[in-house]
PDB file of C-alpha atoms and ligand atoms in Angstrom:
ATOM      1  CA  LEU A  18     130.711 142.933 153.024  1.00 96.00           C
ATOM      2  CA  ASP A  19     128.303 142.066 155.775  1.00 96.00           C
ATOM      3  CA  ALA A  20     126.418 145.345 155.247  1.00 97.00           C
ATOM      4  CA  ALA A  21     126.435 144.920 151.509  1.00 96.00           C
ATOM      5  CA  MET A  22     125.019 141.402 151.700  1.00 97.00           C
ATOM      6  CA  ALA A  23     122.266 142.782 154.020  1.00 96.00           C
ATOM      7  CA  GLY A  24     121.691 145.404 151.374  1.00 96.00           C
ATOM      8  CA  VAL A  25     121.255 142.831 148.745  1.00 96.00           C
ATOM      9  CA  ARG A  26     118.363 141.410 150.796  1.00 93.00           C
ATOM     10  CA  ALA A  27     116.990 144.765 151.682  1.00 94.00           C
ATOM     11  CA  PHE A  28     116.733 146.017 148.185  1.00 95.00           C
ATOM     12  CA  ASN A  29     115.504 142.734 146.908  1.00 93.00           C
ATOM     13  CA  MET A  30     118.393 142.335 144.408  1.00 96.00           C
ATOM     14  CA  ARG A  31     118.659 139.372 142.117  1.00 96.00           C
ATOM     15  CA  GLY A  32     122.315 139.030 142.831  1.00 96.00           C
ATOM     16  CA  VAL A  33     125.787 140.478 142.822  1.00 96.00           C
ATOM     17  CA  ASN A  34     129.223 139.934 141.253  1.00 95.00           C
ATOM     18  CA  LEU A  35     132.213 139.941 143.650  1.00 93.00           C
ATOM     19  CA  THR A  36     135.890 140.498 143.241  1.00 90.00           C
ATOM     20  CA  MET A  37     138.886 140.107 145.577  1.00 83.00           C
ATOM     21  CA  PRO A  38     139.068 140.205 148.615  1.00 88.00           C
ATOM     22  CA  HIS A  39     135.448 139.271 148.926  1.00 94.00           C
ATOM     23  CA  LYS A  40     135.295 136.003 146.979  1.00 93.00           C
ATOM     24  CA  ILE A  41     136.214 133.907 149.975  1.00 92.00           C
ATOM     25  CA  ASN A  42     134.765 136.023 152.830  1.00 95.00           C
ATOM     26  CA  VAL A  43     131.337 135.757 151.207  1.00 97.00           C
ATOM     27  CA  LEU A  44     131.119 132.068 151.603  1.00 97.00           C
ATOM     28  CA  LYS A  45     129.744 132.405 155.059  1.00 97.00           C
ATOM     29  CA  HIS A  46     126.659 134.195 153.658  1.00 97.00           C
ATOM     30  CA  MET A  47     125.816 131.459 151.164  1.00 97.00           C
ATOM     31  CA  ASP A  48     122.992 128.992 151.794  1.00 97.00           C
ATOM     32  CA  GLU A  49     124.112 126.709 148.920  1.00 98.00           C
ATOM     33  CA  LEU A  50     127.145 126.396 146.626  1.00 97.00           C
ATOM     34  CA  SER A  51     127.459 125.076 143.107  1.00 95.00           C
ATOM     35  CA  GLU A  52     129.845 122.038 142.787  1.00 90.00           C
ATOM     36  CA  ALA A  53     132.458 124.356 141.075  1.00 92.00           C
ATOM     37  CA  ALA A  54     132.290 127.025 143.842  1.00 95.00           C
ATOM     38  CA  ARG A  55     132.719 124.257 146.451  1.00 94.00           C
ATOM     39  CA  LEU A  56     135.813 122.868 144.766  1.00 92.00           C
ATOM     40  CA  ILE A  57     137.242 126.233 143.967  1.00 94.00           C
ATOM     41  CA  GLY A  58     136.509 127.483 147.546  1.00 94.00           C
ATOM     42  CA  ALA A  59     135.431 130.906 146.290  1.00 94.00           C
ATOM     43  CA  VAL A  60     132.310 132.613 144.909  1.00 96.00           C
ATOM     44  CA  ASN A  61     132.314 135.383 142.303  1.00 96.00           C
ATOM     45  CA  THR A  62     128.550 135.289 141.683  1.00 97.00           C
ATOM     46  CA  VAL A  63     125.715 135.413 144.204  1.00 98.00           C
ATOM     47  CA  VAL A  64     122.269 134.559 142.952  1.00 98.00           C
ATOM     48  CA  ARG A  65     119.374 135.467 145.288  1.00 97.00           C
ATOM     49  CA  ARG A  66     116.621 132.878 144.759  1.00 95.00           C
ATOM     50  CA  GLU A  67     112.801 133.383 144.902  1.00 92.00           C
ATOM     51  CA  ASP A  68     112.741 132.114 148.475  1.00 94.00           C
ATOM     52  CA  GLY A  69     115.366 134.667 149.517  1.00 93.00           C
ATOM     53  CA  SER A  70     118.273 132.172 149.884  1.00 96.00           C
ATOM     54  CA  PHE A  71     121.672 132.927 148.564  1.00 97.00           C
ATOM     55  CA  PHE A  72     123.286 130.549 145.936  1.00 98.00           C
ATOM     56  CA  GLY A  73     127.034 130.877 145.371  1.00 98.00           C
ATOM     57  CA  GLU A  74     128.494 130.171 141.954  1.00 97.00           C
ATOM     58  CA  ASN A  75     131.920 130.685 140.491  1.00 97.00           C
ATOM     59  CA  THR A  76     131.895 131.617 136.838  1.00 97.00           C
ATOM     60  CA  ASP A  77     135.461 132.834 136.330  1.00 96.00           C
ATOM     61  CA  GLY A  78     136.667 129.467 134.988  1.00 97.00           C
ATOM     62  CA  LYS A  79     133.500 128.900 133.108  1.00 97.00           C
ATOM     63  CA  GLY A  80     134.088 132.301 131.345  1.00 98.00           C
ATOM     64  CA  PHE A  81     137.627 131.178 130.594  1.00 98.00           C
ATOM     65  CA  VAL A  82     136.471 127.892 129.145  1.00 98.00           C
ATOM     66  CA  ARG A  83     133.837 129.649 127.029  1.00 97.00           C
ATOM     67  CA  SER A  84     136.527 132.142 125.802  1.00 97.00           C
ATOM     68  CA  LEU A  85     138.586 129.180 124.454  1.00 97.00           C
ATOM     69  CA  ARG A  86     135.466 127.735 122.912  1.00 96.00           C
ATOM     70  CA  ASP A  87     134.777 131.172 121.223  1.00 93.00           C
ATOM     71  CA  GLU A  88     138.206 130.978 119.691  1.00 92.00           C
ATOM     72  CA  ARG A  89     137.701 127.327 118.611  1.00 93.00           C
ATOM     73  CA  ALA A  90     140.543 126.173 120.941  1.00 93.00           C
ATOM     74  CA  ALA A  91     139.835 122.669 122.229  1.00 96.00           C
ATOM     75  CA  ILE A  92     140.375 121.776 125.906  1.00 98.00           C
ATOM     76  CA  ALA A  93     139.239 118.147 125.918  1.00 98.00           C
ATOM     77  CA  GLY A  94     142.283 115.739 125.773  1.00 98.00           C
ATOM     78  CA  LYS A  95     144.777 118.624 126.020  1.00 98.00           C
ATOM     79  CA  SER A  96     147.740 119.141 128.405  1.00 98.00           C
ATOM     80  CA  ILE A  97     147.695 122.378 130.258  1.00 98.00           C
ATOM     81  CA  CYS A  98     150.403 124.365 132.095  1.00 98.00           C
ATOM     82  CA  LEU A  99     148.769 126.641 134.484  1.00 98.00           C
ATOM     83  CA  LEU A 100     150.855 129.488 136.001  1.00 98.00           C
ATOM     84  CA  GLY A 101     149.573 130.549 139.383  1.00 98.00           C
ATOM     85  CA  ALA A 102     147.295 128.967 142.073  1.00 97.00           C
ATOM     86  CA  GLY A 103     145.341 131.949 143.309  1.00 93.00           C
ATOM     87  CA  GLY A 104     141.615 132.501 142.913  1.00 91.00           C
ATOM     88  CA  ALA A 105     141.614 132.771 139.095  1.00 94.00           C
ATOM     89  CA  ALA A 106     143.925 129.848 138.664  1.00 97.00           C
ATOM     90  CA  ARG A 107     141.699 127.618 140.974  1.00 96.00           C
ATOM     91  CA  SER A 108     138.724 128.475 138.971  1.00 96.00           C
ATOM     92  CA  ILE A 109     140.398 127.849 135.626  1.00 98.00           C
ATOM     93  CA  GLY A 110     142.076 124.645 136.756  1.00 98.00           C
ATOM     94  CA  VAL A 111     138.890 123.107 138.079  1.00 96.00           C
ATOM     95  CA  GLU A 112     136.750 124.095 135.095  1.00 96.00           C
ATOM     96  CA  CYS A 113     139.406 123.019 132.506  1.00 97.00           C
ATOM     97  CA  ALA A 114     139.546 119.630 134.268  1.00 97.00           C
ATOM     98  CA  LEU A 115     135.704 119.288 134.284  1.00 94.00           C
ATOM     99  CA  ALA A 116     135.779 120.321 130.538  1.00 96.00           C
ATOM    100  CA  GLY A 117     137.971 117.239 129.822  1.00 97.00           C
ATOM    101  CA  ALA A 118     141.604 118.363 129.972  1.00 98.00           C
ATOM    102  CA  LYS A 119     143.917 115.336 130.038  1.00 98.00           C
ATOM    103  CA  ALA A 120     146.524 116.751 132.354  1.00 98.00           C
ATOM    104  CA  ILE A 121     147.250 119.924 134.271  1.00 98.00           C
ATOM    105  CA  THR A 122     150.670 121.111 135.557  1.00 98.00           C
ATOM    106  CA  VAL A 123     150.261 123.744 138.312  1.00 98.00           C
ATOM    107  CA  VAL A 124     153.349 125.946 138.507  1.00 98.00           C
ATOM    108  CA  ASN A 125     153.337 128.312 141.614  1.00 98.00           C
ATOM    109  CA  ARG A 126     155.756 130.047 143.953  1.00 98.00           C
ATOM    110  CA  ASN A 127     153.833 129.224 147.111  1.00 98.00           C
ATOM    111  CA  ALA A 128     153.992 125.470 147.578  1.00 98.00           C
ATOM    112  CA  ASP A 129     150.944 125.135 149.818  1.00 98.00           C
ATOM    113  CA  ARG A 130     148.619 126.880 147.430  1.00 97.00           C
ATOM    114  CA  GLY A 131     150.097 125.045 144.369  1.00 98.00           C
ATOM    115  CA  ALA A 132     149.932 121.581 145.874  1.00 98.00           C
ATOM    116  CA  SER A 133     146.394 122.250 147.147  1.00 97.00           C
ATOM    117  CA  LEU A 134     145.078 123.107 143.742  1.00 97.00           C
ATOM    118  CA  ALA A 135     146.777 120.044 142.098  1.00 98.00           C
ATOM    119  CA  LYS A 136     145.210 117.847 144.852  1.00 98.00           C
ATOM    120  CA  VAL A 137     141.716 119.240 144.379  1.00 97.00           C
ATOM    121  CA  ILE A 138     141.845 118.626 140.625  1.00 97.00           C
ATOM    122  CA  ALA A 139     143.450 115.157 140.925  1.00 97.00           C
ATOM    123  CA  GLU A 140     140.925 113.991 143.606  1.00 96.00           C
ATOM    124  CA  ASN A 141     137.709 115.458 142.150  1.00 95.00           C
ATOM    125  CA  THR A 142     138.079 115.247 138.336  1.00 95.00           C
ATOM    126  CA  ALA A 143     139.360 112.821 135.715  1.00 96.00           C
ATOM    127  CA  ALA A 144     142.358 114.971 134.896  1.00 98.00           C
ATOM    128  CA  ASP A 145     145.839 114.163 136.002  1.00 98.00           C
ATOM    129  CA  ALA A 146     147.317 117.097 138.090  1.00 98.00           C
ATOM    130  CA  VAL A 147     150.704 117.672 139.374  1.00 98.00           C
ATOM    131  CA  PHE A 148     152.399 120.587 141.127  1.00 98.00           C
ATOM    132  CA  VAL A 149     155.726 122.032 140.142  1.00 98.00           C
ATOM    133  CA  PRO A 150     157.318 124.602 142.402  1.00 98.00           C
ATOM    134  CA  TRP A 151     158.141 127.880 140.692  1.00 98.00           C
ATOM    135  CA  ALA A 152     161.829 128.693 141.623  1.00 94.00           C
ATOM    136  CA  GLY A 153     163.693 130.846 139.174  1.00 95.00           C
ATOM    137  CA  THR A 154     162.947 130.842 135.618  1.00 98.00           C
ATOM    138  CA  ALA A 155     160.287 128.235 134.892  1.00 98.00           C
ATOM    139  CA  ARG A 156     160.458 125.863 131.857  1.00 97.00           C
ATOM    140  CA  ILE A 157     157.143 124.958 130.280  1.00 98.00           C
ATOM    141  CA  PRO A 158     156.910 121.096 130.156  1.00 97.00           C
ATOM    142  CA  GLU A 159     157.399 119.249 126.837  1.00 96.00           C
ATOM    143  CA  GLY A 160     153.971 118.349 125.367  1.00 97.00           C
ATOM    144  CA  THR A 161     152.127 121.350 126.823  1.00 98.00           C
ATOM    145  CA  ASP A 162     149.262 122.296 124.445  1.00 98.00           C
ATOM    146  CA  ILE A 163     147.776 125.226 126.379  1.00 98.00           C
ATOM    147  CA  LEU A 164     149.860 127.601 128.574  1.00 98.00           C
ATOM    148  CA  ILE A 165     147.927 129.957 130.880  1.00 98.00           C
ATOM    149  CA  ASN A 166     149.169 132.911 132.890  1.00 98.00           C
ATOM    150  CA  ALA A 167     146.768 132.952 135.778  1.00 98.00           C
ATOM    151  CA  THR A 168     148.963 135.162 137.915  1.00 97.00           C
ATOM    152  CA  CYS A 169     148.534 138.955 138.403  1.00 95.00           C
ATOM    153  CA  VAL A 170     151.867 139.651 136.794  1.00 97.00           C
ATOM    154  CA  GLY A 171     151.479 142.119 133.976  1.00 97.00           C
ATOM    155  CA  LEU A 172     148.372 143.739 135.393  1.00 96.00           C
ATOM    156  CA  ALA A 173     148.265 147.620 135.192  1.00 93.00           C
ATOM    157  CA  PRO A 174     150.084 149.565 136.615  1.00 95.00           C
ATOM    158  CA  ASP A 175     152.645 146.651 136.458  1.00 94.00           C
ATOM    159  CA  SER A 176     152.107 146.627 132.598  1.00 95.00           C
ATOM    160  CA  ASP A 177     155.805 145.813 131.779  1.00 96.00           C
ATOM    161  CA  GLY A 178     155.702 142.796 134.070  1.00 98.00           C
ATOM    162  CA  CYS A 179     155.954 139.382 132.558  1.00 98.00           C
ATOM    163  CA  PRO A 180     155.888 135.961 134.335  1.00 98.00           C
ATOM    164  CA  ASP A 181     159.455 134.567 134.793  1.00 98.00           C
ATOM    165  CA  ILE A 182     159.291 131.681 132.281  1.00 98.00           C
ATOM    166  CA  ASP A 183     161.872 130.572 129.750  1.00 98.00           C
ATOM    167  CA  PHE A 184     160.177 131.600 126.464  1.00 98.00           C
ATOM    168  CA  ASP A 185     162.422 129.219 124.522  1.00 97.00           C
ATOM    169  CA  SER A 186     160.310 126.495 126.034  1.00 97.00           C
ATOM    170  CA  VAL A 187     157.114 127.974 124.434  1.00 98.00           C
ATOM    171  CA  ARG A 188     156.596 126.324 121.100  1.00 95.00           C
ATOM    172  CA  PRO A 189     154.717 127.069 117.995  1.00 95.00           C
ATOM    173  CA  GLY A 190     151.414 125.141 118.113  1.00 92.00           C
ATOM    174  CA  MET A 191     150.928 125.995 121.800  1.00 98.00           C
ATOM    175  CA  THR A 192     148.027 128.194 122.734  1.00 98.00           C
ATOM    176  CA  ALA A 193     149.063 130.837 125.272  1.00 98.00           C
ATOM    177  CA  CYS A 194     146.275 132.524 127.262  1.00 98.00           C
ATOM    178  CA  ASP A 195     146.347 135.429 129.783  1.00 98.00           C
ATOM    179  CA  VAL A 196     143.834 136.176 132.508  1.00 98.00           C
ATOM    180  CA  VAL A 197     145.142 139.690 132.690  1.00 96.00           C
ATOM    181  CA  PHE A 198     142.820 142.010 130.626  1.00 93.00           C
ATOM    182  CA  ASN A 199     144.337 145.324 131.480  1.00 91.00           C
ATOM    183  CA  PRO A 200     146.391 145.858 129.274  1.00 92.00           C
ATOM    184  CA  VAL A 201     144.632 143.607 126.768  1.00 92.00           C
ATOM    185  CA  ASP A 202     147.904 142.672 124.939  1.00 94.00           C
ATOM    186  CA  THR A 203     150.280 141.784 127.702  1.00 97.00           C
ATOM    187  CA  ARG A 204     154.005 141.252 127.453  1.00 98.00           C
ATOM    188  CA  PHE A 205     153.391 137.543 128.143  1.00 98.00           C
ATOM    189  CA  LEU A 206     151.143 137.286 125.108  1.00 98.00           C
ATOM    190  CA  ALA A 207     153.583 139.280 122.880  1.00 98.00           C
ATOM    191  CA  ASN A 208     156.513 137.102 123.955  1.00 98.00           C
ATOM    192  CA  ALA A 209     154.555 133.925 123.369  1.00 98.00           C
ATOM    193  CA  ARG A 210     153.352 135.190 120.005  1.00 98.00           C
ATOM    194  CA  ALA A 211     156.998 135.941 119.099  1.00 98.00           C
ATOM    195  CA  ARG A 212     157.762 132.233 119.780  1.00 97.00           C
ATOM    196  CA  GLY A 213     155.005 131.186 117.310  1.00 97.00           C
ATOM    197  CA  ALA A 214     152.287 130.472 119.892  1.00 98.00           C
ATOM    198  CA  ARG A 215     148.698 131.252 119.276  1.00 97.00           C
ATOM    199  CA  THR A 216     147.427 133.779 121.897  1.00 98.00           C
ATOM    200  CA  ILE A 217     144.109 134.541 123.607  1.00 97.00           C
ATOM    201  CA  ASP A 218     143.688 137.555 125.811  1.00 96.00           C
ATOM    202  CA  GLY A 219     141.831 137.905 129.174  1.00 96.00           C
ATOM    203  CA  LEU A 220     138.994 140.044 127.862  1.00 95.00           C
ATOM    204  CA  GLY A 221     136.965 137.149 126.544  1.00 95.00           C
ATOM    205  CA  MET A 222     137.040 135.469 130.002  1.00 97.00           C
ATOM    206  CA  LEU A 223     135.896 138.670 131.706  1.00 96.00           C
ATOM    207  CA  VAL A 224     133.076 139.239 129.226  1.00 97.00           C
ATOM    208  CA  ASN A 225     131.927 135.615 129.293  1.00 97.00           C
ATOM    209  CA  GLN A 226     131.757 135.384 133.081  1.00 97.00           C
ATOM    210  CA  GLY A 227     129.606 138.538 132.981  1.00 96.00           C
ATOM    211  CA  CYS A 228     127.312 136.941 130.315  1.00 97.00           C
ATOM    212  CA  ILE A 229     126.893 133.800 132.434  1.00 97.00           C
ATOM    213  CA  ASN A 230     126.090 135.857 135.500  1.00 97.00           C
ATOM    214  CA  PHE A 231     123.573 138.043 133.556  1.00 96.00           C
ATOM    215  CA  LYS A 232     121.747 134.835 132.413  1.00 97.00           C
ATOM    216  CA  LEU A 233     121.798 133.468 135.921  1.00 97.00           C
ATOM    217  CA  TRP A 234     120.182 136.607 137.297  1.00 96.00           C
ATOM    218  CA  THR A 235     117.751 137.474 134.514  1.00 95.00           C
ATOM    219  CA  GLY A 236     117.145 134.161 132.596  1.00 95.00           C
ATOM    220  CA  VAL A 237     117.944 136.288 129.445  1.00 97.00           C
ATOM    221  CA  GLU A 238     120.999 135.852 127.189  1.00 97.00           C
ATOM    222  CA  ALA A 239     123.423 138.806 127.539  1.00 97.00           C
ATOM    223  CA  PRO A 240     124.360 141.039 124.597  1.00 96.00           C
ATOM    224  CA  ARG A 241     127.898 139.471 124.440  1.00 95.00           C
ATOM    225  CA  ASP A 242     129.106 141.304 121.375  1.00 94.00           C
ATOM    226  CA  VAL A 243     127.992 144.705 122.681  1.00 96.00           C
ATOM    227  CA  MET A 244     129.663 144.102 125.990  1.00 95.00           C
ATOM    228  CA  TYR A 245     132.896 142.844 124.333  1.00 93.00           C
ATOM    229  CA  ALA A 246     133.186 145.820 121.951  1.00 93.00           C
ATOM    230  CA  LYS A 247     132.526 148.352 124.783  1.00 94.00           C
ATOM    231  CA  LEU A 248     135.166 146.788 127.019  1.00 91.00           C
ATOM    232  CA  LYS A 249     137.712 146.542 124.243  1.00 89.00           C
ATOM    233  CA  ALA A 250     137.184 150.205 123.361  1.00 90.00           C
ATOM    234  CA  GLU A 251     137.508 151.147 126.994  1.00 89.00           C
ATOM    235  CA  PHE A 252     140.746 149.269 127.571  1.00 84.00           C
ATOM    236  CA  GLU A 253     142.243 150.382 124.332  1.00 78.00           C
ATOM    237  CA  GLN A 254     142.038 154.025 125.207  1.00 74.00           C
TER     238      GLN A 254
HETATM  239  P1  NDP B 316     145.386 135.978 143.766  1.00 97.37           P
HETATM  240  O1  NDP B 316     145.940 137.003 144.640  1.00 97.37           O
HETATM  241  O2  NDP B 316     144.360 135.003 144.302  1.00 97.37           O
HETATM  242  O3  NDP B 316     146.487 135.075 143.132  1.00 97.37           O
HETATM  243  C1  NDP B 316     147.631 135.685 142.565  1.00 97.37           C
HETATM  244  C2  NDP B 316     148.516 134.594 142.010  1.00 97.37           C
HETATM  245  O4  NDP B 316     149.649 135.235 141.277  1.00 97.37           O
HETATM  246  C3  NDP B 316     149.180 133.620 142.896  1.00 97.37           C
HETATM  247  O5  NDP B 316     149.280 132.305 142.429  1.00 97.37           O
HETATM  248  C4  NDP B 316     150.569 134.252 143.186  1.00 97.37           C
HETATM  249  O6  NDP B 316     151.503 133.248 143.465  1.00 97.37           O
HETATM  250  C5  NDP B 316     150.833 134.667 141.730  1.00 97.37           C
HETATM  251  N1  NDP B 316     151.886 135.655 141.652  1.00 97.37           N
HETATM  252  C6  NDP B 316     151.818 136.990 142.085  1.00 97.37           C
HETATM  253  N2  NDP B 316     152.942 137.654 141.866  1.00 97.37           N
HETATM  254  C7  NDP B 316     153.779 136.732 141.267  1.00 97.37           C
HETATM  255  C8  NDP B 316     155.094 136.743 140.650  1.00 97.37           C
HETATM  256  N3  NDP B 316     155.825 137.872 140.672  1.00 97.37           N
HETATM  257  N4  NDP B 316     155.606 135.646 140.074  1.00 97.37           N
HETATM  258  C9  NDP B 316     154.864 134.537 140.016  1.00 97.37           C
HETATM  259  N5  NDP B 316     153.601 134.478 140.489  1.00 97.37           N
HETATM  260  C10 NDP B 316     153.109 135.483 141.129  1.00 97.37           C
HETATM  261  O7  NDP B 316     144.728 136.782 142.578  1.00 97.37           O
HETATM  262  P2  NDP B 316     143.575 136.242 141.519  1.00 97.37           P
HETATM  263  O8  NDP B 316     143.802 134.899 141.213  1.00 97.37           O
HETATM  264  O9  NDP B 316     142.262 136.622 142.005  1.00 97.37           O
HETATM  265  O10 NDP B 316     143.876 137.133 140.223  1.00 97.37           O
HETATM  266  C11 NDP B 316     144.916 136.898 139.438  1.00 97.37           C
HETATM  267  C12 NDP B 316     144.847 137.724 138.112  1.00 97.37           C
HETATM  268  O11 NDP B 316     143.672 137.291 137.412  1.00 97.37           O
HETATM  269  C13 NDP B 316     144.570 139.221 138.293  1.00 97.37           C
HETATM  270  O12 NDP B 316     145.339 139.874 137.345  1.00 97.37           O
HETATM  271  C14 NDP B 316     143.131 139.378 138.023  1.00 97.37           C
HETATM  272  O13 NDP B 316     142.802 140.677 137.452  1.00 97.37           O
HETATM  273  C15 NDP B 316     142.880 138.300 136.917  1.00 97.37           C
HETATM  274  N6  NDP B 316     141.504 137.963 136.773  1.00 97.37           N
HETATM  275  C16 NDP B 316     140.933 137.990 135.555  1.00 97.37           C
HETATM  276  C17 NDP B 316     139.616 137.597 135.328  1.00 97.37           C
HETATM  277  C18 NDP B 316     139.074 137.709 133.962  1.00 97.37           C
HETATM  278  O14 NDP B 316     137.895 137.656 133.833  1.00 97.37           O
HETATM  279  N7  NDP B 316     139.937 137.920 132.930  1.00 97.37           N
HETATM  280  C19 NDP B 316     138.795 137.205 136.430  1.00 97.37           C
HETATM  281  C20 NDP B 316     139.472 137.052 137.675  1.00 97.37           C
HETATM  282  C21 NDP B 316     140.768 137.399 137.856  1.00 97.37           C
HETATM  283  P3  NDP B 316     151.828 132.806 145.096  1.00 97.37           P
HETATM  284  O15 NDP B 316     150.648 131.985 145.484  1.00 97.37           O
HETATM  285  O16 NDP B 316     153.133 132.098 144.998  1.00 97.37           O
HETATM  286  O17 NDP B 316     151.838 134.184 145.856  1.00 97.37           O
END
């Protein structure tokens, strides 16, 4: 990572996108962080400014929020149940809270990570946030409007994997979203759909974070529809 960041400077690059495990380790190279990146504690997008300084942003959650907007699914005033408390979940939790979510229930196996995310949301945004330990089969709280799988369960090659939740607690009228985009239609989404929930896959989040980054680097709108169609075709093969 150190050599790569030196390379960004040497080649005069406008910036880079990062994935795990570099999102946290790259923090030490940043000269400034966005508010979201500071709260999330991770950077997925580095922008190299005119003066050579590095600006760290996190656009995963912004991409998620935009993917719900694309599907005309409102976040403001809604109650969210967020499965997971890793990098993707932190980014989504913080951005949904900043987008006006009423309440966020964080469900996670690791109590430290889960409690830490609920605390960050409750202390820094107007949303209510609670942590519920994930022990055994998790029930989705009554009144949940949006259910989000922000764990890596179901990601290829674990394509048959499905988060251990009681799908009888998934109700018609809920919107179920997955961060996993490979496969595009996960078992989690199929099971939620079978219970009458509306579903939104992880591809929109991936494309939208890329579009936001492209604009940050170039100042030009990205060709979203071209990017979405190409990725969809790639993953459907
Ligand atoms: P992390 O390793 O940071 O977090 C993984 C999370 O999954 C943790 O909360 C972990 O729980 C939980 N988890 C793992 N296995 C299980 C299990 N068997 N049961 C319940 N919970 C489990 O990963 P990321 O947050 O970076 O990535 C998560 C997923 O999000 C990946 O599939 C990644 O591909 C996807 N992603 C999608 C993006 C998109 O644009 N669509 C963007 C970024 C990520 P615990 O803390 O208890 O260990």
